[in-house]
PDB file of C-alpha atoms in Angstrom:
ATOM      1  CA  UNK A   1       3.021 -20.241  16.704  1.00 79.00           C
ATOM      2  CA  UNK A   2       6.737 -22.019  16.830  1.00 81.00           C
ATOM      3  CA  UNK A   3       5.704 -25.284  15.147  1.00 84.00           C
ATOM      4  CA  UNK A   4       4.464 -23.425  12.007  1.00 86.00           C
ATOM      5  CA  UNK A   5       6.998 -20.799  12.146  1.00 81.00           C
ATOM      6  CA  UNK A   6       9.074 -22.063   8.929  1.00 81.00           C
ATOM      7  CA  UNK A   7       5.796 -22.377   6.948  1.00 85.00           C
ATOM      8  CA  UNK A   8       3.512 -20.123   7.696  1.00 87.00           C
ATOM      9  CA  UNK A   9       4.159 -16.296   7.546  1.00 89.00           C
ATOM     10  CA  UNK A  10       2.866 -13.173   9.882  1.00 89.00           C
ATOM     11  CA  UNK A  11       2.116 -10.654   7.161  1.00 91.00           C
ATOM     12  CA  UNK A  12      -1.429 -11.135   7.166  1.00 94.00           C
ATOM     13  CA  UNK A  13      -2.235 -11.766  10.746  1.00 94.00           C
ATOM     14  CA  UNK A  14      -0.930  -8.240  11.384  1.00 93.00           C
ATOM     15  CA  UNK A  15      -2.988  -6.686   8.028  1.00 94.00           C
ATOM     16  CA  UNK A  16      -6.161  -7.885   9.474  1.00 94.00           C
ATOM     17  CA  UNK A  17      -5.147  -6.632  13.266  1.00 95.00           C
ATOM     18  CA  UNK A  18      -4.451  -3.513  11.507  1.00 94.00           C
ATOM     19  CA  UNK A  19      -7.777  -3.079   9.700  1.00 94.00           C
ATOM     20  CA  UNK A  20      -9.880  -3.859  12.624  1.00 94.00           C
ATOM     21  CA  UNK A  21      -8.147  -1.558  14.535  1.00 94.00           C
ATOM     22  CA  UNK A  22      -8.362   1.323  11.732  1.00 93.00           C
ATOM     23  CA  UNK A  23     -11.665   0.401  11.733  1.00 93.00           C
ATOM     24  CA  UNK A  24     -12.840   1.332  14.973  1.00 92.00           C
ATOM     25  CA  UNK A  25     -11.148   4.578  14.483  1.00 87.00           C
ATOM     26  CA  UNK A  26     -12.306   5.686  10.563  1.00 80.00           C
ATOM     27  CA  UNK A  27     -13.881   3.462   8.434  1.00 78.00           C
ATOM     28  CA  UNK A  28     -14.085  -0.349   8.113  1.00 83.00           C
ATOM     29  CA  UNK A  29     -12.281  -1.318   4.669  1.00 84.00           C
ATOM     30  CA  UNK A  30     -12.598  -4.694   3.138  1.00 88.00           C
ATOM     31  CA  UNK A  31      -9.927  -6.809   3.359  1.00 90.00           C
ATOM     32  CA  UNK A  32      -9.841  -7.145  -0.478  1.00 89.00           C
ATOM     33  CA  UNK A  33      -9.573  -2.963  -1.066  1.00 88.00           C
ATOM     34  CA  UNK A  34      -6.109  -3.123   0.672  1.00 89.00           C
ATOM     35  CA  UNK A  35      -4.353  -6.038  -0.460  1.00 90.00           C
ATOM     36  CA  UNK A  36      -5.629  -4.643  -4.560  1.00 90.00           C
ATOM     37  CA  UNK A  37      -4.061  -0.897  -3.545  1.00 86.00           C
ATOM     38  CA  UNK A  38      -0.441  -2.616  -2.373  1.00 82.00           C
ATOM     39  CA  UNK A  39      -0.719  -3.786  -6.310  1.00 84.00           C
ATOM     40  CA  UNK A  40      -1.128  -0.210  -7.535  1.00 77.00           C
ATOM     41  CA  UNK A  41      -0.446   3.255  -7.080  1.00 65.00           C
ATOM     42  CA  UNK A  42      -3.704   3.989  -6.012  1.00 67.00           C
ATOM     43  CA  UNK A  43      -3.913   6.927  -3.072  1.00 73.00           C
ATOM     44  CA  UNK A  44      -6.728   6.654  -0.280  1.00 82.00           C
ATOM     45  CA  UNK A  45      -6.201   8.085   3.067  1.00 85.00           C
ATOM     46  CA  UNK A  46      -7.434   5.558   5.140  1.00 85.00           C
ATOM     47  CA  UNK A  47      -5.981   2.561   3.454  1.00 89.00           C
ATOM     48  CA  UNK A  48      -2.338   4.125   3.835  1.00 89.00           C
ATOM     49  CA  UNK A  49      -3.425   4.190   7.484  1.00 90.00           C
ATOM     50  CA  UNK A  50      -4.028   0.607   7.361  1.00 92.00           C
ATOM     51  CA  UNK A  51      -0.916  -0.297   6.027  1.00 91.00           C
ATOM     52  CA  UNK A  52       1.634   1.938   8.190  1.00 90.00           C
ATOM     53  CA  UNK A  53      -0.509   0.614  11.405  1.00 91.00           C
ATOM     54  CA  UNK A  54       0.926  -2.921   9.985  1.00 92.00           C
ATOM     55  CA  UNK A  55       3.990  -1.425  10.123  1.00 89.00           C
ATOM     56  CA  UNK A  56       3.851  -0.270  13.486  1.00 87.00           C
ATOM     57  CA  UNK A  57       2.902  -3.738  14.313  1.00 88.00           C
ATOM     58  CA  UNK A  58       5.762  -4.932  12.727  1.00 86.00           C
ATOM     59  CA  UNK A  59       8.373  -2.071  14.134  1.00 82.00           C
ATOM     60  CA  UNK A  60       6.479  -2.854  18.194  1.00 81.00           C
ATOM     61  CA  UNK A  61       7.216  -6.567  18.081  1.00 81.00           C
ATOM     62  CA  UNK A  62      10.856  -5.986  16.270  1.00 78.00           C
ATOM     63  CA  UNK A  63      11.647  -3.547  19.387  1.00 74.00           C
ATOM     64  CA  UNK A  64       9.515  -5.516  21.982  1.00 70.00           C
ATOM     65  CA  UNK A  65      11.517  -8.893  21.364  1.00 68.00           C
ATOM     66  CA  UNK A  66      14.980  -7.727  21.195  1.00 66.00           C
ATOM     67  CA  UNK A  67      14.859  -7.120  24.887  1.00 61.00           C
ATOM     68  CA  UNK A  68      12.258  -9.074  27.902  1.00 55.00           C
ATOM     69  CA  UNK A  69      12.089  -5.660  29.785  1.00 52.00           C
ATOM     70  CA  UNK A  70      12.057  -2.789  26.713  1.00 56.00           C
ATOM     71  CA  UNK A  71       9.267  -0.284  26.727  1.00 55.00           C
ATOM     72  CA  UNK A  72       6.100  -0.336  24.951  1.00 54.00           C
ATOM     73  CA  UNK A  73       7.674   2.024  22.005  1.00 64.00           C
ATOM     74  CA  UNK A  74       4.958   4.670  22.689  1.00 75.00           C
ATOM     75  CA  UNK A  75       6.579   7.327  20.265  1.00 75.00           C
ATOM     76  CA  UNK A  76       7.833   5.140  17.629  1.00 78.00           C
ATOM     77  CA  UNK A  77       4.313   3.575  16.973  1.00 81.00           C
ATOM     78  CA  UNK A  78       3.096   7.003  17.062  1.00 81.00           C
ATOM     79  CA  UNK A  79       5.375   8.455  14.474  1.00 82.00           C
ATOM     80  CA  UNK A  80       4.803   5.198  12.011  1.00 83.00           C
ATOM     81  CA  UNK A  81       1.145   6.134  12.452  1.00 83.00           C
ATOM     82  CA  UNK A  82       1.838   9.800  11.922  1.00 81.00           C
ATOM     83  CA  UNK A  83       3.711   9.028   8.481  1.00 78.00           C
ATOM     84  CA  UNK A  84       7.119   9.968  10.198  1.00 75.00           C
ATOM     85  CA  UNK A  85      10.458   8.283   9.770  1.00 66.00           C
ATOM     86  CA  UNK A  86      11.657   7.402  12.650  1.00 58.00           C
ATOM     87  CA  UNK A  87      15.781   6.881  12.926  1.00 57.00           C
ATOM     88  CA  UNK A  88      17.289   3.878  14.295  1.00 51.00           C
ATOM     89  CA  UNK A  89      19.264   4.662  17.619  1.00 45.00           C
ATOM     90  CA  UNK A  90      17.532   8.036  18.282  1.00 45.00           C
ATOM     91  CA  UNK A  91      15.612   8.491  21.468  1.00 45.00           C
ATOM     92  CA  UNK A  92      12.596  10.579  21.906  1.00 45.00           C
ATOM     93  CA  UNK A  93      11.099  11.198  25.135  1.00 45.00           C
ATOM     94  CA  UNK A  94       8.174   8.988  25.978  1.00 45.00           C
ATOM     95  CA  UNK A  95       4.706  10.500  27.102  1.00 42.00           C
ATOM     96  CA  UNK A  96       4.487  10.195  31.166  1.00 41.00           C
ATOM     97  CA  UNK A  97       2.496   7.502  32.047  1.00 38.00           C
ATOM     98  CA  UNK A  98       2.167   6.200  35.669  1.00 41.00           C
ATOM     99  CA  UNK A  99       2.816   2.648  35.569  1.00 43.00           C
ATOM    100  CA  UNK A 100       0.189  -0.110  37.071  1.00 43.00           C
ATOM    101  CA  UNK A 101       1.603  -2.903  38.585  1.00 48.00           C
ATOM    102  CA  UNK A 102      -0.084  -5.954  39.437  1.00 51.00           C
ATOM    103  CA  UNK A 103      -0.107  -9.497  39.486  1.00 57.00           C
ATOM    104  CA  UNK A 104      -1.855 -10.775  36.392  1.00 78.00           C
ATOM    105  CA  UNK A 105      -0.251  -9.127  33.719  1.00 84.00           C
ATOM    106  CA  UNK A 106      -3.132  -8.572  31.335  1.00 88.00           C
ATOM    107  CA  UNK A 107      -4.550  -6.427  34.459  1.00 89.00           C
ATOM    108  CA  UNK A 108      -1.912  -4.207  33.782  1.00 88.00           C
ATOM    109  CA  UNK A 109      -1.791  -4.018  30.330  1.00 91.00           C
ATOM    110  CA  UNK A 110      -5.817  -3.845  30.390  1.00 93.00           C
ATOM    111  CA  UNK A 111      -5.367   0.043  32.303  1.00 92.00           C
ATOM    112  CA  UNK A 112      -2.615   0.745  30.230  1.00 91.00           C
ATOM    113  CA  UNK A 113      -4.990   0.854  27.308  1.00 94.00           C
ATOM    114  CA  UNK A 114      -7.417   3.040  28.660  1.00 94.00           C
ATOM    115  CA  UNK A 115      -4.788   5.445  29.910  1.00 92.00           C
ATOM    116  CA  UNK A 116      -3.379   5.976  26.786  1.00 91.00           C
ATOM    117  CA  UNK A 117      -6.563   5.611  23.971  1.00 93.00           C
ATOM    118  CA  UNK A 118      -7.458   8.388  26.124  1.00 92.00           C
ATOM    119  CA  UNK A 119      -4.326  10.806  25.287  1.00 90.00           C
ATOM    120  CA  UNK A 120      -4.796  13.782  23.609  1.00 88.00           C
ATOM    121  CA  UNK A 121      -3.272  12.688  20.516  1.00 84.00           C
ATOM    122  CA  UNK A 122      -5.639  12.237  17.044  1.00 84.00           C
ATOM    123  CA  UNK A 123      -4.100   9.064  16.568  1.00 88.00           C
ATOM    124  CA  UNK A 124      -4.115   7.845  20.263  1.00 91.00           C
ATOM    125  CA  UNK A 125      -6.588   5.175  20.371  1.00 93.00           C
ATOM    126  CA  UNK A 126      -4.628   3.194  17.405  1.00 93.00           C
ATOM    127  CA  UNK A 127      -1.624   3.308  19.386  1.00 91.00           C
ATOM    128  CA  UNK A 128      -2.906   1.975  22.318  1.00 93.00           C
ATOM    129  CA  UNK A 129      -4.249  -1.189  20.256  1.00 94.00           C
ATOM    130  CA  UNK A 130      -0.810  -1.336  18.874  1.00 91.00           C
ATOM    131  CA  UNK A 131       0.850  -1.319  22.311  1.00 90.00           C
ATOM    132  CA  UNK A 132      -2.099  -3.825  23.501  1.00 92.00           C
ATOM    133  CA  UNK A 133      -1.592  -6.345  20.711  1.00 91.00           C
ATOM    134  CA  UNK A 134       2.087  -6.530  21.009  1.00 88.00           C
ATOM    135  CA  UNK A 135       2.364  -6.220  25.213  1.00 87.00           C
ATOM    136  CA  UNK A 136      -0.019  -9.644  25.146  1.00 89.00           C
ATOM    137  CA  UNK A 137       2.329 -11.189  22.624  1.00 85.00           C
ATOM    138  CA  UNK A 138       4.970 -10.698  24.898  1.00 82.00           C
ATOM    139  CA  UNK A 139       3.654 -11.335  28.153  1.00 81.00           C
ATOM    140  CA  UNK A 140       1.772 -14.717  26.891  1.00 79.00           C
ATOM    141  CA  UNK A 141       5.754 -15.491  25.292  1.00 77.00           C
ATOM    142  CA  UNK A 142       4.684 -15.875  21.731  1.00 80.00           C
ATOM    143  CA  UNK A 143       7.216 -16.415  19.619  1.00 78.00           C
ATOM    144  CA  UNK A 144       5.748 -14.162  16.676  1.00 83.00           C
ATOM    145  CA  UNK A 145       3.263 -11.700  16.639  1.00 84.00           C
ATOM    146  CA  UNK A 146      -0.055 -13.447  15.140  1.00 90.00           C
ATOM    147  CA  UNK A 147      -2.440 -12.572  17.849  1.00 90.00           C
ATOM    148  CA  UNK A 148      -5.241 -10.560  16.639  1.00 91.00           C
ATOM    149  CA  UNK A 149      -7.448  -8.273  19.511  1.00 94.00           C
ATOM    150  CA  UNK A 150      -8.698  -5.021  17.618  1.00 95.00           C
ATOM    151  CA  UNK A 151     -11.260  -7.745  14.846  1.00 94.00           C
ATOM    152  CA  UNK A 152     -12.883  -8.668  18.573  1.00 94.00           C
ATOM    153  CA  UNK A 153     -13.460  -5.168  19.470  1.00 95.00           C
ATOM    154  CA  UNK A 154     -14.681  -4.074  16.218  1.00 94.00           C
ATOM    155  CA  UNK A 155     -17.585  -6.955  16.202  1.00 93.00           C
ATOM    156  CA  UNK A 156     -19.079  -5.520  20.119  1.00 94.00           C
ATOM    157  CA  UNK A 157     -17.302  -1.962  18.863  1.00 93.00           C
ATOM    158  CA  UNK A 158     -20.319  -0.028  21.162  1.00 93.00           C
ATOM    159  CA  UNK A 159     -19.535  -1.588  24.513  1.00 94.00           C
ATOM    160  CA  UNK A 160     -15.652  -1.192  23.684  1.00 95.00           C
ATOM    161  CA  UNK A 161     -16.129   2.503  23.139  1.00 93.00           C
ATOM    162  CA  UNK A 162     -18.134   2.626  26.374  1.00 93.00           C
ATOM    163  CA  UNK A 163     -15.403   1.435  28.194  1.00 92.00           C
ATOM    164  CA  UNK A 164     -12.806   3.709  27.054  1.00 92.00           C
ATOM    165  CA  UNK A 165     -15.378   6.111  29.262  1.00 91.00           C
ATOM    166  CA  UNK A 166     -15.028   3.914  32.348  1.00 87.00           C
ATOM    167  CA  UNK A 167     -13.434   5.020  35.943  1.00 90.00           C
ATOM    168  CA  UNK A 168     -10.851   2.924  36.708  1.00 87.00           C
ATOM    169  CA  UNK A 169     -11.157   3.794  40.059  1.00 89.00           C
ATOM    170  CA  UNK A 170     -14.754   2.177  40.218  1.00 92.00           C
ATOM    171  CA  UNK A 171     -14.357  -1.750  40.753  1.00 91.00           C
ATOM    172  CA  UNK A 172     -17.263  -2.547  38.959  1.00 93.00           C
ATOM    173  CA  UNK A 173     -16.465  -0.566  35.732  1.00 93.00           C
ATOM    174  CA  UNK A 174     -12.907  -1.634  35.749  1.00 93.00           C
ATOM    175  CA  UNK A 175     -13.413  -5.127  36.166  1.00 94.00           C
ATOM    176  CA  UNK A 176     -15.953  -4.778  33.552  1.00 94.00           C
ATOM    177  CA  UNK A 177     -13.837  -3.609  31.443  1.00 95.00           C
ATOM    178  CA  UNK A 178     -11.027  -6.206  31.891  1.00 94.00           C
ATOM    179  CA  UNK A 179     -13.369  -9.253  31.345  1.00 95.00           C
ATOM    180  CA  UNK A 180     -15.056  -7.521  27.918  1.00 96.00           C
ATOM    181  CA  UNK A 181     -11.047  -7.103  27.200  1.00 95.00           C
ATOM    182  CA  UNK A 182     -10.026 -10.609  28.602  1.00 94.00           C
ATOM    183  CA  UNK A 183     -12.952 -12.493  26.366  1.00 94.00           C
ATOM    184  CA  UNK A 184     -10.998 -10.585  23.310  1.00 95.00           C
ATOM    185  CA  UNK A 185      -8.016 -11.676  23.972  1.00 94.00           C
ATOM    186  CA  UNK A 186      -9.031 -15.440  24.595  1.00 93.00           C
ATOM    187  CA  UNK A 187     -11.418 -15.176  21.172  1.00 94.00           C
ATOM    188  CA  UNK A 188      -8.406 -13.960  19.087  1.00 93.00           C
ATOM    189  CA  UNK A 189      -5.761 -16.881  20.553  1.00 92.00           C
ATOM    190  CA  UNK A 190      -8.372 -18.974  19.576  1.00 92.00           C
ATOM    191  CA  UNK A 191      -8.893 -17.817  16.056  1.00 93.00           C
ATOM    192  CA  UNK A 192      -5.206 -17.292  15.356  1.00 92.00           C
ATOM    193  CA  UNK A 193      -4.143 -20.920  16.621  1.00 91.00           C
ATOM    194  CA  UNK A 194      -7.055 -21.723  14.304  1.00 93.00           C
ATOM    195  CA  UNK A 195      -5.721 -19.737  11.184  1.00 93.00           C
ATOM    196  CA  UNK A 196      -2.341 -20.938  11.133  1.00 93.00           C
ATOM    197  CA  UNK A 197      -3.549 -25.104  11.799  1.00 93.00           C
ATOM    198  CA  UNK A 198      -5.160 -24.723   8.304  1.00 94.00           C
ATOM    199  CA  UNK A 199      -2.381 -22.189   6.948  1.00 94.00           C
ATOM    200  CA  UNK A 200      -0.437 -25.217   7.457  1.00 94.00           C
ATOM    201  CA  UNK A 201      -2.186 -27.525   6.482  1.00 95.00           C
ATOM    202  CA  UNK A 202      -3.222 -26.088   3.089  1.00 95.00           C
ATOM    203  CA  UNK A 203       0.274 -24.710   2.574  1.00 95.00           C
ATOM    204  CA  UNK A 204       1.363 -28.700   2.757  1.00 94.00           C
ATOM    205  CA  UNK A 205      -1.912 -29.439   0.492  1.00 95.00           C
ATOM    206  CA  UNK A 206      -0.950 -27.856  -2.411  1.00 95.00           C
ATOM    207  CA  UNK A 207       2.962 -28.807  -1.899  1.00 94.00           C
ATOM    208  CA  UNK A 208       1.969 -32.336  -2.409  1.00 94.00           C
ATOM    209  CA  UNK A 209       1.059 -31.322  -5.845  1.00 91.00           C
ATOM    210  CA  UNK A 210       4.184 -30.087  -7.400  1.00 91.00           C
ATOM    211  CA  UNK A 211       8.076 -30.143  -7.280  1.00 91.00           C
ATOM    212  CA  UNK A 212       8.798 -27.036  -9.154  1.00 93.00           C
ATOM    213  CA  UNK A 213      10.671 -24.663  -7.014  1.00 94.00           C
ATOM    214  CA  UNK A 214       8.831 -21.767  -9.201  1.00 94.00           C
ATOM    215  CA  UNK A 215       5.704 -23.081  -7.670  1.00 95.00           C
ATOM    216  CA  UNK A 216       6.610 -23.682  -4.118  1.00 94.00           C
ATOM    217  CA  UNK A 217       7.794 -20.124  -3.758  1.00 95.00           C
ATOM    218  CA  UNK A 218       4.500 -18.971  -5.063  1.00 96.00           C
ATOM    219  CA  UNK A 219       2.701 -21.161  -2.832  1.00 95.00           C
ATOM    220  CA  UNK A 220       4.688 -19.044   0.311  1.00 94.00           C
ATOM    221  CA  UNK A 221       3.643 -15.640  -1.538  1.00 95.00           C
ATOM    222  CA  UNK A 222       0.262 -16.606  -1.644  1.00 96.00           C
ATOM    223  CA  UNK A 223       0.419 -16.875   2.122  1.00 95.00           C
ATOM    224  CA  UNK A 224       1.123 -13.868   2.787  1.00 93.00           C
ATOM    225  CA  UNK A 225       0.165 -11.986   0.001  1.00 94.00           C
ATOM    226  CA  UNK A 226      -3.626 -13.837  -1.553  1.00 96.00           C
ATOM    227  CA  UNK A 227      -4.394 -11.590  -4.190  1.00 95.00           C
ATOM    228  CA  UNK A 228      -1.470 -10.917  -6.513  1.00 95.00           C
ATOM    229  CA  UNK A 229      -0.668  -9.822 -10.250  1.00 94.00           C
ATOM    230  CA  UNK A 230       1.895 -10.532 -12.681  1.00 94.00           C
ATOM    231  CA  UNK A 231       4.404  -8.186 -11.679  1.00 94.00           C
ATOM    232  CA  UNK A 232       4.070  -8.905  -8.036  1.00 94.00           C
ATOM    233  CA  UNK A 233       4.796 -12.357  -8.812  1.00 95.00           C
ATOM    234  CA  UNK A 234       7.592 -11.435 -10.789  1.00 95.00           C
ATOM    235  CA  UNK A 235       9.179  -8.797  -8.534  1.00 94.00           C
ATOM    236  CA  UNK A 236       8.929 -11.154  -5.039  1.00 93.00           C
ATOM    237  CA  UNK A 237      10.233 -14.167  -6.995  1.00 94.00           C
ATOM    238  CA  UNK A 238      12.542 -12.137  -9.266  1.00 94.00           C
ATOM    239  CA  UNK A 239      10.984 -14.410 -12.883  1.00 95.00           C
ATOM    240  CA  UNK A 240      10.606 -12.820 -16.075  1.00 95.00           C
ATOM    241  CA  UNK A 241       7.204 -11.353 -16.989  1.00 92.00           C
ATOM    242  CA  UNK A 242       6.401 -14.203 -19.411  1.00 94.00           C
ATOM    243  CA  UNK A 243       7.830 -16.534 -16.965  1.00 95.00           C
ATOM    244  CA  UNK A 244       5.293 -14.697 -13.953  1.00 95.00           C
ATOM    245  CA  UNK A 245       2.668 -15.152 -16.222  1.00 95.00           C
ATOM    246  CA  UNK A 246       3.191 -18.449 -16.920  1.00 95.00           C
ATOM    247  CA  UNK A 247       3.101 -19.319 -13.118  1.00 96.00           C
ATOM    248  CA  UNK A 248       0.269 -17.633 -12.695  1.00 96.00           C
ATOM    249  CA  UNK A 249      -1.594 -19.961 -15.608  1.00 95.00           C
ATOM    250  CA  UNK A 250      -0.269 -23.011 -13.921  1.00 94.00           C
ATOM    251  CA  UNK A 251      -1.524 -22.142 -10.375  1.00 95.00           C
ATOM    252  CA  UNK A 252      -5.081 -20.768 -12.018  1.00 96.00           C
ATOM    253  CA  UNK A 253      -5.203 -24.467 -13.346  1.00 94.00           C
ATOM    254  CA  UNK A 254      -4.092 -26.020 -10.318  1.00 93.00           C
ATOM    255  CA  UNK A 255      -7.232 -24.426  -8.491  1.00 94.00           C
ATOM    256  CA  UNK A 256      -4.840 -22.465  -6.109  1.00 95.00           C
ATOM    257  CA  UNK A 257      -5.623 -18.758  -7.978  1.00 96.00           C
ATOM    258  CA  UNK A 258      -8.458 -17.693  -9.484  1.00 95.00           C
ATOM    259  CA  UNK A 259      -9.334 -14.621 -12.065  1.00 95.00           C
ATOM    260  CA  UNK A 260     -10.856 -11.609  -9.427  1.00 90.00           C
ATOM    261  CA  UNK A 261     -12.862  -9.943 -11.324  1.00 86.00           C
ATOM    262  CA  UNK A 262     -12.880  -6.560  -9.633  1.00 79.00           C
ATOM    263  CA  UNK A 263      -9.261  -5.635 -11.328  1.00 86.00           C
ATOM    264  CA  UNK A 264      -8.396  -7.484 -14.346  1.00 88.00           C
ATOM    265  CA  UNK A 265      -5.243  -8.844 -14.070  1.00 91.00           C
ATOM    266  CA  UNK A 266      -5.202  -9.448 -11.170  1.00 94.00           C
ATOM    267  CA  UNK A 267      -5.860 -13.384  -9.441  1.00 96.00           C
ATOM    268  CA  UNK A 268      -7.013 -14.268  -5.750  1.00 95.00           C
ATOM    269  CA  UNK A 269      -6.482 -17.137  -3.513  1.00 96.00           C
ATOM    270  CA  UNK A 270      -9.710 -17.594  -2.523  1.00 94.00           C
ATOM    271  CA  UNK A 271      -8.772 -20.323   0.381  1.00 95.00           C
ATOM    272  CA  UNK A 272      -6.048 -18.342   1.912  1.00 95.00           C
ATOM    273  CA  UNK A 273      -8.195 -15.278   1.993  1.00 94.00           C
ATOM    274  CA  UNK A 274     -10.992 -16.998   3.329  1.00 94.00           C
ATOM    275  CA  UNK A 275      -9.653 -17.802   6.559  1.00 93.00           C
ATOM    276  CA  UNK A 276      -8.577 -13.712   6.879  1.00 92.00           C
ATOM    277  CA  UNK A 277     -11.926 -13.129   6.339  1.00 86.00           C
ATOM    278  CA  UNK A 278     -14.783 -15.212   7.988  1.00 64.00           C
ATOM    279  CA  UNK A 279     -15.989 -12.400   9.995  1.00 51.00           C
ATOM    280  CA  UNK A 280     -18.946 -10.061   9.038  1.00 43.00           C
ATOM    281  CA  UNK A 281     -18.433  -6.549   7.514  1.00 42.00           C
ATOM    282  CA  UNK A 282     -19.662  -4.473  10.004  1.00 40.00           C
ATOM    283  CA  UNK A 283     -18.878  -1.144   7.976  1.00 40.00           C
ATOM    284  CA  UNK A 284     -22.686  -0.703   8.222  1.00 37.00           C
ATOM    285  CA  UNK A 285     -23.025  -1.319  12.038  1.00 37.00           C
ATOM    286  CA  UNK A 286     -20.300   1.069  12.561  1.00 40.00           C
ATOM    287  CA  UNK A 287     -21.724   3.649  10.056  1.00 37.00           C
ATOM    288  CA  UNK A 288     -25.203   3.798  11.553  1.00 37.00           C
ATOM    289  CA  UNK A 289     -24.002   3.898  15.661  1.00 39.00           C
ATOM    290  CA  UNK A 290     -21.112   6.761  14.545  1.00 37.00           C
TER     291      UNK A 290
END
């Protein structure tokens, strides 16, 4: 996570968190239907969802690193989820929740979950993720938040709603429940570590090929954001349209971008999206066991 810090960046390691998680709540969105709406103006209730969960990613670790001992931010993430605006330097009071305390700290932060995806609140389970995903981060000391849980749960989505029913005061079921959580946690280090090794090494890949600073900066876009248009490109890079467009040409020819078909005008990185999105769809799966 440190030694690609400068290269690679976090935007869509928390998008894909984000949909997973949304996805074991609603339904399970391709990747490729929320990047496209961030290009338009486009209105869909779940995919707004999607994108202010990211948020609340992004708002959990800000608050979470500033400080080794602050709060999980309980009723900020719950606000960004809401759609509320929540002011800087204004304190709400937090839900009660009887703290666990024990020696491993993913113990802890494995009870915490159930205790509060099991709040009365319509948006309850997504918060807990949140709080999960961002409490892990910062007891495993990671130095940005590109550890992914909720795309774990999603693929065994059954047994992780079954133990959102378990006793905690039965061994058995809570030790269950803390390995099926555990495995998660170990599969997603894996896969991010993985992610950001090839990030890395494509983002170096296709720097070999070019000195134009035009095309370096679109090369760090692309990272972040795979499936762009002409005026993206020319708002994050602040270029002309003509001179967007003439980027975007180069970087189609280069074999970086190519046409998507699905919206014209509209290109996709096909290698940096790829790694985002090796797992199945299980929209299906989901829709069939809801």
């Amino acid at each position: 996570s440190r030694a690609v810090a400068s290269t690679v960046p976090d935007d869509m390691f928390r998008l894909v968190e984000a949909r997973a998680s949304v996805a074991l709540s609603r339904q399970d969105l391709d990747l490729e239907e929320v990047l496209i709406s961030a290009l338009g103006d486009e209105e869909d209730a779940d995919i707004d969802l999607v994108q202010r969960a990211a948020t609340a990613l992004s708002i959990a670790w800000q608050h979470t690193a500033s400080s080794s001992s602050a709060p999980p931010p309980v009723v900020e993430i719950d606000a960004v989820l809401s759609g509320v605006t929540v002011e800087r330097g204004r304190r709400a009071a937090q839900r009660p929740i009887v703290p666990v305390r024990a020696l491993n700290p993913l113990v802890e932060i494995g009870l915490e979950h159930v205790v509060l995806a099991n709040q009365p609140d319509r948006d309850s389970q997504l918060v807990a993720r949140a709080i999960t995903a961002v409490d892990v981060m910062r007891a495993s000391r990671l130095a940005r938040p590109v550890l992914g849980i909720s795309p774990c749960l999603l693929d065994d989505h059954a047994r992780y709603r079954a133990s959102l029913e378990a006793d905690l005061t039965d061994t058995q079921e809570r030790d269950r429940w803390l390995e099926f959580l555990c495995r998660c946690i170990a599969r997603g280090a894996n896969q991010s570590a993985d992610r950001l090794a090839k990030l890395d090494r494509l983002r170096t890949r296709y720097s070999q090929r070019t000195t134009d600073a035009r095309a370096l900066q679109l090369i760090d876009l692309l990272l972040s954001q795979p499936i762009i248009d002409a005026a993206l490109v020319a708002g994050r890079l602040q270029l002309s349209t003509e001179a967007a467009e003439e980027l975007v040409s180069t970087a189609t020819a280069a074999g970086w971008l190519r046409p998507f078909a699905a919206r014209p005008g509209t290109w996709i990185a096909d290698q940096v999206l790829s790694l985002f999105t090796s797992t199945p769809n299980t929209r299906n799966r989901i829709s069939q066991s809801a």
